[in-house]
Rosetta silent file (secondary structure, phi, psi, omega in degrees, C-alpha in Angstrom):
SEQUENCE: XXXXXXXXXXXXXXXXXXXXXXXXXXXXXXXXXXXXXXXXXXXXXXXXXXXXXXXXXXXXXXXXXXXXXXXXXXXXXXXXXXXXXXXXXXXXXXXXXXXXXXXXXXXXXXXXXXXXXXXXXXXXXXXXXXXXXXXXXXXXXXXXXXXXXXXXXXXXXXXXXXXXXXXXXXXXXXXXXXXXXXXXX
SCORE:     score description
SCORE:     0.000 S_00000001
   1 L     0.000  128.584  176.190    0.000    0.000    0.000 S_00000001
   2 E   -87.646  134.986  162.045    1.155    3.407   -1.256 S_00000001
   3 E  -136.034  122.358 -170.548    0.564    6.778    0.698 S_00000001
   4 E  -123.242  154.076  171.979    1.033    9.850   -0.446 S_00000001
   5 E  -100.841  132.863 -178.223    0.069   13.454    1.307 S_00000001
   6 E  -105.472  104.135  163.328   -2.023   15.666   -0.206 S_00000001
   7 E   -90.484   96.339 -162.856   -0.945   19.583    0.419 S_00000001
   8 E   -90.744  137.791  166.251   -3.580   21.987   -0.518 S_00000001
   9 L   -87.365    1.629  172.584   -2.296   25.781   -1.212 S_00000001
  10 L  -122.521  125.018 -167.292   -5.928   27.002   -0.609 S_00000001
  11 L   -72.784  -15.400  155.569   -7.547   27.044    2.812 S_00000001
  12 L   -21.497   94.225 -157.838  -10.867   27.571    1.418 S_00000001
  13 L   -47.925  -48.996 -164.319  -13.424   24.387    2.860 S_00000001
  14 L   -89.742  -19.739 -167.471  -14.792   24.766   -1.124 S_00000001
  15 L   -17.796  127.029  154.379  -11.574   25.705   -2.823 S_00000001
  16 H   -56.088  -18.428  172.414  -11.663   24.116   -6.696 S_00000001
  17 H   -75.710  -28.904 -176.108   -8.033   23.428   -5.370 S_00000001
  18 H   -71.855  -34.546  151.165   -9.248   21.357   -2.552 S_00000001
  19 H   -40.804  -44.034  175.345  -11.585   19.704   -4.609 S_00000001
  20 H   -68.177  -47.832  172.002   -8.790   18.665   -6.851 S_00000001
  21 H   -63.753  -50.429  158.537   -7.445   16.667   -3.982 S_00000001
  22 H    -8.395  -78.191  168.058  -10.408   15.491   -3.199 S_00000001
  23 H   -37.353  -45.927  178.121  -10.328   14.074   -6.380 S_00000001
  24 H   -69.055  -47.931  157.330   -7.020   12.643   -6.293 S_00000001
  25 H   -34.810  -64.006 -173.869   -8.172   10.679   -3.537 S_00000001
  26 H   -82.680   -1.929  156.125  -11.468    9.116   -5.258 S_00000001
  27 H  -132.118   30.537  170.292   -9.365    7.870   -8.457 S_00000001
  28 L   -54.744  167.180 -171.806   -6.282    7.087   -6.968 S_00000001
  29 L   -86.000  173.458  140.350   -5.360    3.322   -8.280 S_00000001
  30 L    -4.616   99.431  175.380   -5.426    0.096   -6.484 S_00000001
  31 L   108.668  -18.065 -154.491   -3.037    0.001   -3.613 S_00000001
  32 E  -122.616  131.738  151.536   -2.374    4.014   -3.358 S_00000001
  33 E  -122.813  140.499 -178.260   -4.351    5.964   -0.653 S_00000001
  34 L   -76.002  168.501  135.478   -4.410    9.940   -1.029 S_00000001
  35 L  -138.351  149.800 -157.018   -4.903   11.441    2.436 S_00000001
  36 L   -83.910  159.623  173.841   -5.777   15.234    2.694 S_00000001
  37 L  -138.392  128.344 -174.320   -3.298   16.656    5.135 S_00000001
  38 L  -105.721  135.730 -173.077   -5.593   19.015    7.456 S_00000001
  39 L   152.784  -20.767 -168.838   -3.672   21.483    9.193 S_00000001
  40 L   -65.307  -30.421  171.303   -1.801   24.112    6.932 S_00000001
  41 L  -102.832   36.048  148.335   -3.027   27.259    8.238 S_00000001
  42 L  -104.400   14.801  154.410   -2.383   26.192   11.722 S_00000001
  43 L   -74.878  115.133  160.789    1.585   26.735   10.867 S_00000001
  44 L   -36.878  175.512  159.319    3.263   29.352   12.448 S_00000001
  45 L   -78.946  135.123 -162.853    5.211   31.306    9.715 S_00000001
  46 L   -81.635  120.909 -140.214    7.951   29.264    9.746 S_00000001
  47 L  -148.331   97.711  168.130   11.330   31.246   12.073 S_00000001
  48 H   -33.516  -52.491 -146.935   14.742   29.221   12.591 S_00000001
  49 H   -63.671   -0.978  168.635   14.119   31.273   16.131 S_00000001
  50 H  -137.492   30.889  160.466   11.168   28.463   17.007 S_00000001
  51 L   -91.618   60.761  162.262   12.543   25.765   15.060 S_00000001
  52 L  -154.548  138.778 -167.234   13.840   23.881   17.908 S_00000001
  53 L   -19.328  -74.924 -153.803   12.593   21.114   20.542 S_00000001
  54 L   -76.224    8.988  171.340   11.807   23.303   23.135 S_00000001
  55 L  -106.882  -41.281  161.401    9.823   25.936   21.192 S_00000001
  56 L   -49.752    8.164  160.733    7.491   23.092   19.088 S_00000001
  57 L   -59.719  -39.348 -167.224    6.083   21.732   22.239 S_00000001
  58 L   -76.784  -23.901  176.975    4.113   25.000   21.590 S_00000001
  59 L   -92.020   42.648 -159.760    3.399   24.364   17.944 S_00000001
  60 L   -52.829    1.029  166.270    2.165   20.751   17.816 S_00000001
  61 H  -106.495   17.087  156.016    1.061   21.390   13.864 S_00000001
  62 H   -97.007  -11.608  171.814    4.166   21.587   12.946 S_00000001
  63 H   -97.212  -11.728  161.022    5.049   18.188   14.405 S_00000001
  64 H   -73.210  -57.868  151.557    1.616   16.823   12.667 S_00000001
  65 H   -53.429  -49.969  172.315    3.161   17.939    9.792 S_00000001
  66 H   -58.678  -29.431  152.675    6.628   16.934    9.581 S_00000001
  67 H   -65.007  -70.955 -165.070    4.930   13.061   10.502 S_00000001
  68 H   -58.641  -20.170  156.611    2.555   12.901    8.222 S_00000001
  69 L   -98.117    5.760  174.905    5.123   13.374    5.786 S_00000001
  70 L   -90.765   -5.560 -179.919    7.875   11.526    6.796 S_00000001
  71 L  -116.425   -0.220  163.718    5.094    8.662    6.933 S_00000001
  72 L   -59.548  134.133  177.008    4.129    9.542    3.409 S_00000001
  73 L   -97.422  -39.410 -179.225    5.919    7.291    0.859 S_00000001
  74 E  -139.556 -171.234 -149.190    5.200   10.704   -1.538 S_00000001
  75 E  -152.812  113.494  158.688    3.891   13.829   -1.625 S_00000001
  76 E  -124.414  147.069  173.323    1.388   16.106   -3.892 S_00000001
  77 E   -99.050  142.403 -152.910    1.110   19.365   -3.745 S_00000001
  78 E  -142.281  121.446 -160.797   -1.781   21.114   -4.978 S_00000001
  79 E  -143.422  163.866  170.479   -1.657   24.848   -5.288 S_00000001
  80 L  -121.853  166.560  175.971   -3.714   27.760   -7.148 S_00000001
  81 L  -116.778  140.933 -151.175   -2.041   30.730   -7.775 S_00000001
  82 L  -127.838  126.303 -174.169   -2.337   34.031   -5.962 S_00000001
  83 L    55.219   25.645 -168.616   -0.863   37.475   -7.371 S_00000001
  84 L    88.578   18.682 -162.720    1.436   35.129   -9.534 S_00000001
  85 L   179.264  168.955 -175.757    3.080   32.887   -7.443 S_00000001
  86 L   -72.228  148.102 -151.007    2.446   29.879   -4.621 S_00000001
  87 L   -83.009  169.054 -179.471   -0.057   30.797   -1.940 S_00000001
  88 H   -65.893  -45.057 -127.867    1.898   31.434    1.428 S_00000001
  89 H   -88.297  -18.383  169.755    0.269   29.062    3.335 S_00000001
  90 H   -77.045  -70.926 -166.749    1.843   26.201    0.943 S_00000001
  91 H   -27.461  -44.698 -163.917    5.167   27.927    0.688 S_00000001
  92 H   -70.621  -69.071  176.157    5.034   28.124    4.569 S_00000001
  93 H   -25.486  -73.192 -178.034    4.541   24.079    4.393 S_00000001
  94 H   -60.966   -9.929 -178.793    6.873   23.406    2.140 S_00000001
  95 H   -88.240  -56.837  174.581    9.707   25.791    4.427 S_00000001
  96 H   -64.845  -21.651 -165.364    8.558   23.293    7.626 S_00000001
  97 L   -89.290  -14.545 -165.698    8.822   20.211    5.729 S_00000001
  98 L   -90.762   -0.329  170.541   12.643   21.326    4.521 S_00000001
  99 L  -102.327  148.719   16.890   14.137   21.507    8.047 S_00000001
 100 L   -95.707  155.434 -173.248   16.215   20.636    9.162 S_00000001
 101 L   -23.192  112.867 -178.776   18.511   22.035    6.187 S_00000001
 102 L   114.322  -38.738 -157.956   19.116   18.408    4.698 S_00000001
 103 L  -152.417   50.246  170.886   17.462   16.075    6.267 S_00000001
 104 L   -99.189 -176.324  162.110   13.838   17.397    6.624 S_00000001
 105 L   -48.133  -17.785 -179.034   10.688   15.508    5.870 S_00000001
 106 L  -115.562    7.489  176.789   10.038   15.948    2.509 S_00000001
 107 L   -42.549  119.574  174.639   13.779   15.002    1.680 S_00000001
 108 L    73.731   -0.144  174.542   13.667   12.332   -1.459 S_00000001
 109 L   -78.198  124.677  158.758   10.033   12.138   -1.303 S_00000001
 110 L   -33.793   41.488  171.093    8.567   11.385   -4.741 S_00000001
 111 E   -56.148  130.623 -167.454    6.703   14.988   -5.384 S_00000001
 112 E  -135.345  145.958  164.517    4.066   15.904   -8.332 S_00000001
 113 E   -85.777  126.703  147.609    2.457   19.341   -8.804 S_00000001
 114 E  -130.053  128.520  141.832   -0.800   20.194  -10.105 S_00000001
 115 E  -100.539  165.914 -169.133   -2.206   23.786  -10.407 S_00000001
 116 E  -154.469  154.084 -171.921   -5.310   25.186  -11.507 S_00000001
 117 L  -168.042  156.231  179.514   -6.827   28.397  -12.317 S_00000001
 118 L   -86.112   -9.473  159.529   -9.721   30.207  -13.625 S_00000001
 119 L  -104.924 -178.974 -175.008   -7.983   31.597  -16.778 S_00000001
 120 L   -61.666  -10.621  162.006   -6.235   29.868  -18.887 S_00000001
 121 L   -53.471  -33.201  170.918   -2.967   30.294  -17.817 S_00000001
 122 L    98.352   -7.112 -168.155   -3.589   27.593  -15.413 S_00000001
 123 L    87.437   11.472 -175.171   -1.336   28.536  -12.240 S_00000001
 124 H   -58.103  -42.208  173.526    1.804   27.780  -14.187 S_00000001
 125 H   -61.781  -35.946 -171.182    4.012   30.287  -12.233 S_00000001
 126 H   -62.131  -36.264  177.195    2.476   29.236   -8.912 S_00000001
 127 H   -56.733  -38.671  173.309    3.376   25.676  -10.557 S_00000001
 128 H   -65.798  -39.258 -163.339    6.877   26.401  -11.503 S_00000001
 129 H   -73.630  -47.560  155.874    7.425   28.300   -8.192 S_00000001
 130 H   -48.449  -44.790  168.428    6.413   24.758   -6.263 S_00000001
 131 H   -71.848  -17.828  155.070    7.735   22.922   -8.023 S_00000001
 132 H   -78.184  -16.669  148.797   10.641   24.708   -7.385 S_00000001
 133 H   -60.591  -41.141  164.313   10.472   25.219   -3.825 S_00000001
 134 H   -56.974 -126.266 -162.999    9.896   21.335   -3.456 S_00000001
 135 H     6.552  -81.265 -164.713   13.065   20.726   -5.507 S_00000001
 136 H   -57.455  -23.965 -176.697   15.217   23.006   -3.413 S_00000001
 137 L   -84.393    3.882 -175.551   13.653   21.981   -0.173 S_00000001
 138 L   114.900  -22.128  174.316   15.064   18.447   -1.081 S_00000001
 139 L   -35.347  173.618  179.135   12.046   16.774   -2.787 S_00000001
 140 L  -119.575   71.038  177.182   12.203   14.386   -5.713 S_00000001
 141 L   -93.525  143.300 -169.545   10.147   16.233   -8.358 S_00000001
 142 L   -97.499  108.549  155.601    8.776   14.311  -11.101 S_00000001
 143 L   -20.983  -46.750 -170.113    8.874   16.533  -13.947 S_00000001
 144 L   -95.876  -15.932 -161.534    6.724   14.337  -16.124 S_00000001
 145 L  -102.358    7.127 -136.099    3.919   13.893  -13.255 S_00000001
 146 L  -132.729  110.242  164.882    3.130   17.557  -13.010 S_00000001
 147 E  -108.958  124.839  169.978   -0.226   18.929  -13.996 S_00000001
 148 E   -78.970  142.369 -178.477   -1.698   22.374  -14.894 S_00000001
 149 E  -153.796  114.233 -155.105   -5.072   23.158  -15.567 S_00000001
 150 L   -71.977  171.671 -173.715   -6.449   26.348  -17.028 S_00000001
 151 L     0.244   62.801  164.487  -10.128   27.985  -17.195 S_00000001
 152 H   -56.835  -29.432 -175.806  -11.152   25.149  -14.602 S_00000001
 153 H   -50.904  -57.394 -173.632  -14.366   27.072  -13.625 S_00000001
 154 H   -68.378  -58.465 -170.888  -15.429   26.544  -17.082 S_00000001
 155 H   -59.231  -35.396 -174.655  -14.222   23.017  -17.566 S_00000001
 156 H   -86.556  -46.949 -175.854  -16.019   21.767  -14.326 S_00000001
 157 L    44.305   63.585  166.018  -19.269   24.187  -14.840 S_00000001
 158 L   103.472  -35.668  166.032  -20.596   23.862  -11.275 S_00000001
 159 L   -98.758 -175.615  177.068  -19.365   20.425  -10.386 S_00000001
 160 L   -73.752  150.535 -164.762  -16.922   18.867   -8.655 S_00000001
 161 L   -60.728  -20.065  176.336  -13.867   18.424  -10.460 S_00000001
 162 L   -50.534  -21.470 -149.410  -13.900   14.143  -10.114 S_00000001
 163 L   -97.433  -12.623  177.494  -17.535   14.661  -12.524 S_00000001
 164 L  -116.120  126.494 -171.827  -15.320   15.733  -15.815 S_00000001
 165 H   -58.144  -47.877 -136.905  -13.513   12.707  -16.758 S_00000001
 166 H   -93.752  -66.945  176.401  -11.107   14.439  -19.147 S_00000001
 167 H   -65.487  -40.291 -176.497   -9.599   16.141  -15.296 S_00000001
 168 H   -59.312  -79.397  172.782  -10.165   12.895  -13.347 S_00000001
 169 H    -9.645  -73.530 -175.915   -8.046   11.010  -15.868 S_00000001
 170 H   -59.415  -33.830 -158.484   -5.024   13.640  -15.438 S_00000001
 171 H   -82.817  -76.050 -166.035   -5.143   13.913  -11.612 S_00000001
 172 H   -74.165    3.487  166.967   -5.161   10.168  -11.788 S_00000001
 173 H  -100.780   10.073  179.434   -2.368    9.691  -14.010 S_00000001
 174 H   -98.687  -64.230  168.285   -0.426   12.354  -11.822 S_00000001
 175 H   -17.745  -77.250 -166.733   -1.203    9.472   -8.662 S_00000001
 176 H   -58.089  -29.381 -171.476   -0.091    6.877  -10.733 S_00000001
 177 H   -81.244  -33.991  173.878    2.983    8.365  -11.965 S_00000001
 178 H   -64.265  -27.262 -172.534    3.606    9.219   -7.862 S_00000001
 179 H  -100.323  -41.317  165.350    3.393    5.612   -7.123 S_00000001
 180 H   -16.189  -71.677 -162.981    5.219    4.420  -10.256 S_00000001
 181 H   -59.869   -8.839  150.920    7.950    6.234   -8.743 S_00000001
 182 H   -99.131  -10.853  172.358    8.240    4.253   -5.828 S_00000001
 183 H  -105.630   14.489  144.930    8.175    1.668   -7.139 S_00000001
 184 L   -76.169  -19.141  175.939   11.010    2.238   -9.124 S_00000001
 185 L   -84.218    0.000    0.000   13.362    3.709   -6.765 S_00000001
């Protein structure tokens, strides 16, 4: 059994990004369970100066995080893009999962992208900028796994994103390509 963490970039309960995990969940394949990781805006801003034992006793969602992915065999991140770039509250994630310098949680973990947006650009800078933040925080990103997906609003028309096949497909061939990838390594 495969597990990968799901990291939503919007905090929004309704979010079409949240939805997309959602999603990833209900068509992951045989063997792979998605899980949702709940928890992201209850991250300090992440500060070397409480990035130590004895100041996380006070921040116990930063030690929820840093488990759930170190018990992850991979990791997607799922971001919309705001002003041009990755939402804080994933950047802010993705900052906690990379300490310590080296050896954090999301080190060598299998990582896939997908963004989404209501025009047609799709979130590609927020995508590049994750995907690039991953990378540098230590991640494994698979390059080939990585989806964007422009004037979603439209494409979905009302429903959830799992009900148009054509998105369902990609989302699940962004899973599959996350578990491929373990089991190749």
């Amino acid at each position: 059994m495969s597990r990968v963490i799901a990291l939503v970039g919007s905090l929004r309960a309704e979010s079409v990004t949240r939805r997309l995990a959602e999603t990833a969940a209900s068509v992951a394949p045989e063997g792979v369970v998605v899980d949702i990781f709940e928890g992201l805006g209850d991250l300090p801003f992440y500060n070397e100066d409480i990035d130590n034992a004895d100041a996380l006793t006070a921040h116990p969602a930063v030690d929820r995080l840093r488990t759930a992915v170190v018990d992850a065999d991979a990791v997607l991140l799922l971001t919309p893009e705001y002003n041009g770039t990755i939402p804080a509250v994933l950047k802010n994630a993705i900052d906690w999962a990379s300490r310590p310098f080296g050896a954090g949680s999301i080190k060598g973990k299998p990582t896939a992208v997908i963004s989404s947006s209501p025009s047609a650009n799709a979130a590609r800078w927020a995508k590049d900028d994750t995907a690039k933040a991953a990378r540098i925080a230590g991640a494994t990103v698979l390059d080939d796994a990585d989806l964007a997906i422009g004037s979603i609003l439209s494409a979905i028309d009302g429903k959830h994103p799992r009900d148009n096949s054509q998105i369902a497909g990609d989302v699940a061939a962004v899973v599959t390509a996350l578990d491929a990838a373990l089991v190749d390594a």
